[in-house]
PDB file of N, CA and C in Angstrom:
ATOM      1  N   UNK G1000      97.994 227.322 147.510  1.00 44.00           N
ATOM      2  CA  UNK G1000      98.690 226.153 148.030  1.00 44.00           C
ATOM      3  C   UNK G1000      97.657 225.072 148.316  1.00 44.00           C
ATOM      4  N   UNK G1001      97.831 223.882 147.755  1.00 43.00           N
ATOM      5  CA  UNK G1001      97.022 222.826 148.004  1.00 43.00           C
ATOM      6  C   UNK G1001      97.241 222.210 149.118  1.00 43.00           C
ATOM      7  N   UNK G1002      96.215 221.539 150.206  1.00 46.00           N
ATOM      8  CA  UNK G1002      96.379 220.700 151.149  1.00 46.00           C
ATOM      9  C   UNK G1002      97.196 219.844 151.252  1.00 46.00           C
ATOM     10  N   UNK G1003      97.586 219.092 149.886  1.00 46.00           N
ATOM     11  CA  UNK G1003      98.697 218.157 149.732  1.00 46.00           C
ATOM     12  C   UNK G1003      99.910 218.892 149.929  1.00 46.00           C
ATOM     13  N   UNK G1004     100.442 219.844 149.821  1.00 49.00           N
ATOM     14  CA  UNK G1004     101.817 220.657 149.652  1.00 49.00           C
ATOM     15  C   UNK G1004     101.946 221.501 150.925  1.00 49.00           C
ATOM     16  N   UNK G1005     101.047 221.269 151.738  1.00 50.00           N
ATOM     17  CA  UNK G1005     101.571 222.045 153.321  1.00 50.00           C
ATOM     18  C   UNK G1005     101.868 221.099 154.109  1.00 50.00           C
ATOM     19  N   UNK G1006     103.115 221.549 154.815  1.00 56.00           N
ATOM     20  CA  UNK G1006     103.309 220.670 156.129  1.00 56.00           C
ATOM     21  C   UNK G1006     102.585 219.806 157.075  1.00 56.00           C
ATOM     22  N   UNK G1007     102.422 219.207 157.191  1.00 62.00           N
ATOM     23  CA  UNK G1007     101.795 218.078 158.784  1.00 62.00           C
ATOM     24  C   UNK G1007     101.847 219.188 159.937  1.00 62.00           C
ATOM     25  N   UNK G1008     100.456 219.530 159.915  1.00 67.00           N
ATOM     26  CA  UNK G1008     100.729 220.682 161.673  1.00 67.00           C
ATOM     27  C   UNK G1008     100.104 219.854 162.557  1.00 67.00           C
ATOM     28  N   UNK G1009     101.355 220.414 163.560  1.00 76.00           N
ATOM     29  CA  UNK G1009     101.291 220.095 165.146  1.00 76.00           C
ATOM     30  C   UNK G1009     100.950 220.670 165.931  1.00 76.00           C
ATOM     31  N   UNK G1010     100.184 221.732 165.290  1.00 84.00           N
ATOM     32  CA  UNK G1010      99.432 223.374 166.732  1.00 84.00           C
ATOM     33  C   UNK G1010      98.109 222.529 166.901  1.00 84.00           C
ATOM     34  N   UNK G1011      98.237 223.119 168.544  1.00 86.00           N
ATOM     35  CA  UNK G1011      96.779 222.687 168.972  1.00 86.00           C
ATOM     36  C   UNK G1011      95.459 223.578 167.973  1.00 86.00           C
ATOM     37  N   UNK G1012      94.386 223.147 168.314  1.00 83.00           N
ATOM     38  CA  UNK G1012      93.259 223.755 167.733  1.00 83.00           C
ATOM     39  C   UNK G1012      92.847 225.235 168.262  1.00 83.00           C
ATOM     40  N   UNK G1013      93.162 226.473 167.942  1.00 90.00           N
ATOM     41  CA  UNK G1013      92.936 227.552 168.908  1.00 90.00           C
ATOM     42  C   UNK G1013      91.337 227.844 168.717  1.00 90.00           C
ATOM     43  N   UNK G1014      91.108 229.020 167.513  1.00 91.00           N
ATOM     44  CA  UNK G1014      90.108 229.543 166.971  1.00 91.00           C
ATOM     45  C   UNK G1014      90.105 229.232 165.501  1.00 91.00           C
ATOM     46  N   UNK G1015      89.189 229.247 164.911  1.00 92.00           N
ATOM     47  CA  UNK G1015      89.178 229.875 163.791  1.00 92.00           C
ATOM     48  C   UNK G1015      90.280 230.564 163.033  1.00 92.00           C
ATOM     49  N   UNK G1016      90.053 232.123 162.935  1.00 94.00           N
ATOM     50  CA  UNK G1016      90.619 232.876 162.771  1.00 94.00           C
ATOM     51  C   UNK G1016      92.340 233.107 163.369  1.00 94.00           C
ATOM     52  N   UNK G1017      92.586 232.291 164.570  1.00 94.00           N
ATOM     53  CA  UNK G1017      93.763 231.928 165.107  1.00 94.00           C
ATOM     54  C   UNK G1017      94.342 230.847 164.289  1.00 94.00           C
ATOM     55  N   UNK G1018      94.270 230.057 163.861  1.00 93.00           N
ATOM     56  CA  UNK G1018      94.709 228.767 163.104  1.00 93.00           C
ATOM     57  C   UNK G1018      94.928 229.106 161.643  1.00 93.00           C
ATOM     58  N   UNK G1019      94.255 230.107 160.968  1.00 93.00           N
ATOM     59  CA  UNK G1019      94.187 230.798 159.617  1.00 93.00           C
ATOM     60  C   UNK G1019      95.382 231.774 159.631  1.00 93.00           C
ATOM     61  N   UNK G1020      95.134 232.504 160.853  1.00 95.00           N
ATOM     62  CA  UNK G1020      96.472 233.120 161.154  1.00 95.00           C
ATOM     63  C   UNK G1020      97.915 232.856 161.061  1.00 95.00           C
ATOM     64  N   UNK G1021      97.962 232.155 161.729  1.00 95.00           N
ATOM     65  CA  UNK G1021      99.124 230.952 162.344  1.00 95.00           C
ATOM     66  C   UNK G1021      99.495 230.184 160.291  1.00 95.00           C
ATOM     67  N   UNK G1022      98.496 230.157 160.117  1.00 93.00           N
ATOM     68  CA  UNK G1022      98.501 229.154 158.679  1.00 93.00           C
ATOM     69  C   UNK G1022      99.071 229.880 157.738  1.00 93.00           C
ATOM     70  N   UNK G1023      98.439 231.317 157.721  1.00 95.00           N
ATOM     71  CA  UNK G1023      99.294 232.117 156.539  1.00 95.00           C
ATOM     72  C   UNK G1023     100.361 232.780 156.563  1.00 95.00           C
ATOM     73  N   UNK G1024     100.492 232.812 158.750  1.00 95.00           N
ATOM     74  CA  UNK G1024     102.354 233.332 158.319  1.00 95.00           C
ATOM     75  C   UNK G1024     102.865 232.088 158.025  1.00 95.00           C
ATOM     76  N   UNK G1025     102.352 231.050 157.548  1.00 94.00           N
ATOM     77  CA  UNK G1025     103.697 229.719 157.897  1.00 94.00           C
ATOM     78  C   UNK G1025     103.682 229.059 158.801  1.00 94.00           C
ATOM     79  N   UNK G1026     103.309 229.310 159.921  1.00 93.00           N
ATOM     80  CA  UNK G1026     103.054 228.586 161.239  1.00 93.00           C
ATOM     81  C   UNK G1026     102.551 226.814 161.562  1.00 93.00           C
ATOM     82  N   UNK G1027     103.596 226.021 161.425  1.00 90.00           N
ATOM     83  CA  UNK G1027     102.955 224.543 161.414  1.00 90.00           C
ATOM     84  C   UNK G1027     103.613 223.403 162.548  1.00 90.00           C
ATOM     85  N   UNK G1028     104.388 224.164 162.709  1.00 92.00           N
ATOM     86  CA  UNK G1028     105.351 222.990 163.762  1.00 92.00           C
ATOM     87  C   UNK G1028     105.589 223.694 165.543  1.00 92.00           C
ATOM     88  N   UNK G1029     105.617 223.708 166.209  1.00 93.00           N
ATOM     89  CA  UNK G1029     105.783 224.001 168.026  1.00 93.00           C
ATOM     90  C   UNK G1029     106.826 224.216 167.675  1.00 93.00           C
ATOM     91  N   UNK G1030     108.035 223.827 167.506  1.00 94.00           N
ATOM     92  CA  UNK G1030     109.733 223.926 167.535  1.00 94.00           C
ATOM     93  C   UNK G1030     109.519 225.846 166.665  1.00 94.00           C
ATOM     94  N   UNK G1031     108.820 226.057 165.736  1.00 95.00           N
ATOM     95  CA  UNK G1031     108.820 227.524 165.272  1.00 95.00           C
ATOM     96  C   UNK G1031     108.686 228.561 166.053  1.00 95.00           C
ATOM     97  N   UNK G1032     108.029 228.421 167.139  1.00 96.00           N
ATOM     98  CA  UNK G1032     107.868 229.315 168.133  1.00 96.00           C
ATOM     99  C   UNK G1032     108.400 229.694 169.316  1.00 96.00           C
ATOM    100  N   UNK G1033     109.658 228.816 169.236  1.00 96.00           N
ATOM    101  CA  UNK G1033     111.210 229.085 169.825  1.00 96.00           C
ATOM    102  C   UNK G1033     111.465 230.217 169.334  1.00 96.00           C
ATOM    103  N   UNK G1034     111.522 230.543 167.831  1.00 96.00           N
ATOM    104  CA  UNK G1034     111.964 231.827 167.548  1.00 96.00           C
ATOM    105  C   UNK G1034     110.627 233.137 167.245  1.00 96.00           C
ATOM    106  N   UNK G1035     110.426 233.166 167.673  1.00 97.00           N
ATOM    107  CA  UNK G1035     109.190 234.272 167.874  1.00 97.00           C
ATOM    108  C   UNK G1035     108.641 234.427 169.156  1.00 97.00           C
ATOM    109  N   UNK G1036     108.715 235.919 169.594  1.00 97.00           N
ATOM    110  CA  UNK G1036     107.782 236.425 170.713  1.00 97.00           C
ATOM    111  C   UNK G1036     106.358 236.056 170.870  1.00 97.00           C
ATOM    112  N   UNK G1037     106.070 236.569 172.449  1.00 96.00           N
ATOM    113  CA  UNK G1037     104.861 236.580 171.936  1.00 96.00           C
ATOM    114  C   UNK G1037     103.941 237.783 171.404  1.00 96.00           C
ATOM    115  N   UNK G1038     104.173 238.871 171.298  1.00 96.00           N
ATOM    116  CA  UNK G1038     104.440 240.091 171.249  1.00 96.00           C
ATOM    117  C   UNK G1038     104.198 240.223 169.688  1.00 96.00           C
ATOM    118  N   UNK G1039     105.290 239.586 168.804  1.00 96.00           N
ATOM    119  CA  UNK G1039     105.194 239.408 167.559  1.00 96.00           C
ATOM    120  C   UNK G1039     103.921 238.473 167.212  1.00 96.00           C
ATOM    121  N   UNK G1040     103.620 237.574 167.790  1.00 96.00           N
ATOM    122  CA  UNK G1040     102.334 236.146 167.455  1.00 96.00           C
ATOM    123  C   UNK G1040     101.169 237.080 167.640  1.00 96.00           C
ATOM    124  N   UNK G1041     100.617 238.496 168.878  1.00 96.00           N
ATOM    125  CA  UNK G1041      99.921 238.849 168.659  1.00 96.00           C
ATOM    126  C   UNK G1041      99.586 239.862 167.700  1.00 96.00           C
ATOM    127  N   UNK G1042     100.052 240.387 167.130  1.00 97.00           N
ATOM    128  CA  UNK G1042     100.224 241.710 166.392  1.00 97.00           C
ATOM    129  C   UNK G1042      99.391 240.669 164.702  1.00 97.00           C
ATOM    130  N   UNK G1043      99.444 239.350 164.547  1.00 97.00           N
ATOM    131  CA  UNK G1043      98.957 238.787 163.808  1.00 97.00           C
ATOM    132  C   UNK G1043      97.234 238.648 163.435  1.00 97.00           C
ATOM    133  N   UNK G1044      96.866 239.191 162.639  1.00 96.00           N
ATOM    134  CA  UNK G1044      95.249 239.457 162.887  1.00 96.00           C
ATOM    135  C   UNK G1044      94.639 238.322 162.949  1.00 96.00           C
ATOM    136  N   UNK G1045      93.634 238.504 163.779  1.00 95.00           N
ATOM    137  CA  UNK G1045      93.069 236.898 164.691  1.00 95.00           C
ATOM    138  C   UNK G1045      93.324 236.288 165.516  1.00 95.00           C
ATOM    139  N   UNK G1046      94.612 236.686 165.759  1.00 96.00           N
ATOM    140  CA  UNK G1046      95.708 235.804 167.418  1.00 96.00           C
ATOM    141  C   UNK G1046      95.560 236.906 168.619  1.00 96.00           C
ATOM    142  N   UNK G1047      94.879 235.953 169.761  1.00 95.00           N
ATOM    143  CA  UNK G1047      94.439 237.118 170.734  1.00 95.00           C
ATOM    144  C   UNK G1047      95.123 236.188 172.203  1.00 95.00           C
ATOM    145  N   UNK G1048      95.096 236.749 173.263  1.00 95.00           N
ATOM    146  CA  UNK G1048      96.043 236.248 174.212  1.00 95.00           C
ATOM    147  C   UNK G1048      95.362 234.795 174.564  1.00 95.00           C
ATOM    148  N   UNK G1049      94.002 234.594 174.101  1.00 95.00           N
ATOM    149  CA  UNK G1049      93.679 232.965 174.534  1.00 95.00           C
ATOM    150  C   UNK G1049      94.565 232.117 173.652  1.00 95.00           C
ATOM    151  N   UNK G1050      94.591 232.715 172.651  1.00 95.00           N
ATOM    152  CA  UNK G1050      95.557 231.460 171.654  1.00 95.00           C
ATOM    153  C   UNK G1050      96.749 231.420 172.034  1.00 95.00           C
ATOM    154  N   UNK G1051      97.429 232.396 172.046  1.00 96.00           N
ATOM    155  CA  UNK G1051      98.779 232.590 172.936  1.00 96.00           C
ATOM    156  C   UNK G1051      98.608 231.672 173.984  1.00 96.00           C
ATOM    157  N   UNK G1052      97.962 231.925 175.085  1.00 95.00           N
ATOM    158  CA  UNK G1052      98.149 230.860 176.191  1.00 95.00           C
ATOM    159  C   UNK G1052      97.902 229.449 175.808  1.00 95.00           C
ATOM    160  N   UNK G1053      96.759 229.100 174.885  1.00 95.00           N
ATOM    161  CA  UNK G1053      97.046 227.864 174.551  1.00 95.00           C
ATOM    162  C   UNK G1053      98.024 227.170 173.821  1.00 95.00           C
ATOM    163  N   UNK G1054      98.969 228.093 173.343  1.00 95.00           N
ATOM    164  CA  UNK G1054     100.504 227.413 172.374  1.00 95.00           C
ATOM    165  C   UNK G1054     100.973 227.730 173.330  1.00 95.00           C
ATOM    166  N   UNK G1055     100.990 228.646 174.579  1.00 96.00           N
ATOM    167  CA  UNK G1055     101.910 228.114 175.526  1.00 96.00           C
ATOM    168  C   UNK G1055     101.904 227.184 176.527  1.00 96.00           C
ATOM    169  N   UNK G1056     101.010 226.769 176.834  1.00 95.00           N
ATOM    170  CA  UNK G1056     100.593 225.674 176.824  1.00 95.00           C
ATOM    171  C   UNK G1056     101.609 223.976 176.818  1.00 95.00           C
ATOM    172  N   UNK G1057     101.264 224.008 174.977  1.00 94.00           N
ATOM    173  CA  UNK G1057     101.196 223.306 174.562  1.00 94.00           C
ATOM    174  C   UNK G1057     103.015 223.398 174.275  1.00 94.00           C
ATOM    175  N   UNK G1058     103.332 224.367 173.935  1.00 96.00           N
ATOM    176  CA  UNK G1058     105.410 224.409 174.341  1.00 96.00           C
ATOM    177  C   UNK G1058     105.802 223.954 175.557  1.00 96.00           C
ATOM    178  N   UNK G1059     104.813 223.973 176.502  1.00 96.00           N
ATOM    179  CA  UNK G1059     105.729 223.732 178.161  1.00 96.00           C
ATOM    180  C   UNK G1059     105.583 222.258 177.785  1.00 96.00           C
ATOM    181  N   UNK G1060     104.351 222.278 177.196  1.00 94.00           N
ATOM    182  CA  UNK G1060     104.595 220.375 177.536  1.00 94.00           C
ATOM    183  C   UNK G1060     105.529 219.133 176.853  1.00 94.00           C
ATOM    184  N   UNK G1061     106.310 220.265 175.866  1.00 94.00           N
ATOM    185  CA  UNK G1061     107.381 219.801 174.916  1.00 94.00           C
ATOM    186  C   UNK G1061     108.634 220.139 175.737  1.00 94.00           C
ATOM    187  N   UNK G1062     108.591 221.044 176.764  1.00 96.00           N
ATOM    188  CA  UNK G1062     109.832 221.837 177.648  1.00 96.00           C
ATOM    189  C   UNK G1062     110.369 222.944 176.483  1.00 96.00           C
ATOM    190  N   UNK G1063     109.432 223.689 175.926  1.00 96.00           N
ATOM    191  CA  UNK G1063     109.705 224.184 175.097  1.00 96.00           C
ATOM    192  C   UNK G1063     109.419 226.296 175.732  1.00 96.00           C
ATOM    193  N   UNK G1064     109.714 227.073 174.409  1.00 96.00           N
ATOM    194  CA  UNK G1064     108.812 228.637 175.263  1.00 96.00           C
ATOM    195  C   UNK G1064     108.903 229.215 173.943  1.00 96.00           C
ATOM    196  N   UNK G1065     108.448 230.313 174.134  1.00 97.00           N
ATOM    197  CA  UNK G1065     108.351 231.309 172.952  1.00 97.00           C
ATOM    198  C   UNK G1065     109.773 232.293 173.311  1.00 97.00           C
ATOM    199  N   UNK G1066     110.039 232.975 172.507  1.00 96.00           N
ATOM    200  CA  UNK G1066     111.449 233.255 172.464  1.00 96.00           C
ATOM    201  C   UNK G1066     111.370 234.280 173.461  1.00 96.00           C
ATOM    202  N   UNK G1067     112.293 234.820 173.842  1.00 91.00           N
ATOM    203  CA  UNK G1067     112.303 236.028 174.577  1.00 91.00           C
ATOM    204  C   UNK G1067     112.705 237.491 174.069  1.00 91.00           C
ATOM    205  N   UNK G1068     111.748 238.324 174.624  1.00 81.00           N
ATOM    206  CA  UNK G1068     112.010 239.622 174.286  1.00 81.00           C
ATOM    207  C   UNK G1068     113.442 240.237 173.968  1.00 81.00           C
ATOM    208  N   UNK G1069     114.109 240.678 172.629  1.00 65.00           N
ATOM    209  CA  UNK G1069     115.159 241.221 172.669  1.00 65.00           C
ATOM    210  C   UNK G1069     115.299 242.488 172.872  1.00 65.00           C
TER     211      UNK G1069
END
């Protein structure tokens, strides 16, 4: 996938390896993480609870959350 053909992302800057993460499930917009745990975001290789707290973060300040446990 070329740079030109991916979405405009709106995630803050985590890590490295967190942002690559986030990049290859698909991950580009805050409103996506309405539907996903956080539970599920870590189980993603490279996403560790600092990145987590910083997209949560960055959802409160939209009045936003990560979904809740079903």
């Amino acid at each position: 996938m070329s740079a030109n053909s991916r979405p405009e992302k709106e995630l803050p800057i985590i890590s490295k390896p967190a942002n690559q993460a986030l990049d290859l499930a698909g991950y580009y917009k805050l409103e996506q993480f309405t539907e996903v745990t956080e539970a599920e975001l870590l189980k993603l290789h490279g996403m560790g609870p600092k990145g987590i707290r910083m997209l949560k973060a960055a959802l409160q300040e939209r009045g936003l959350s990560f979904a809740k446990k079903s």
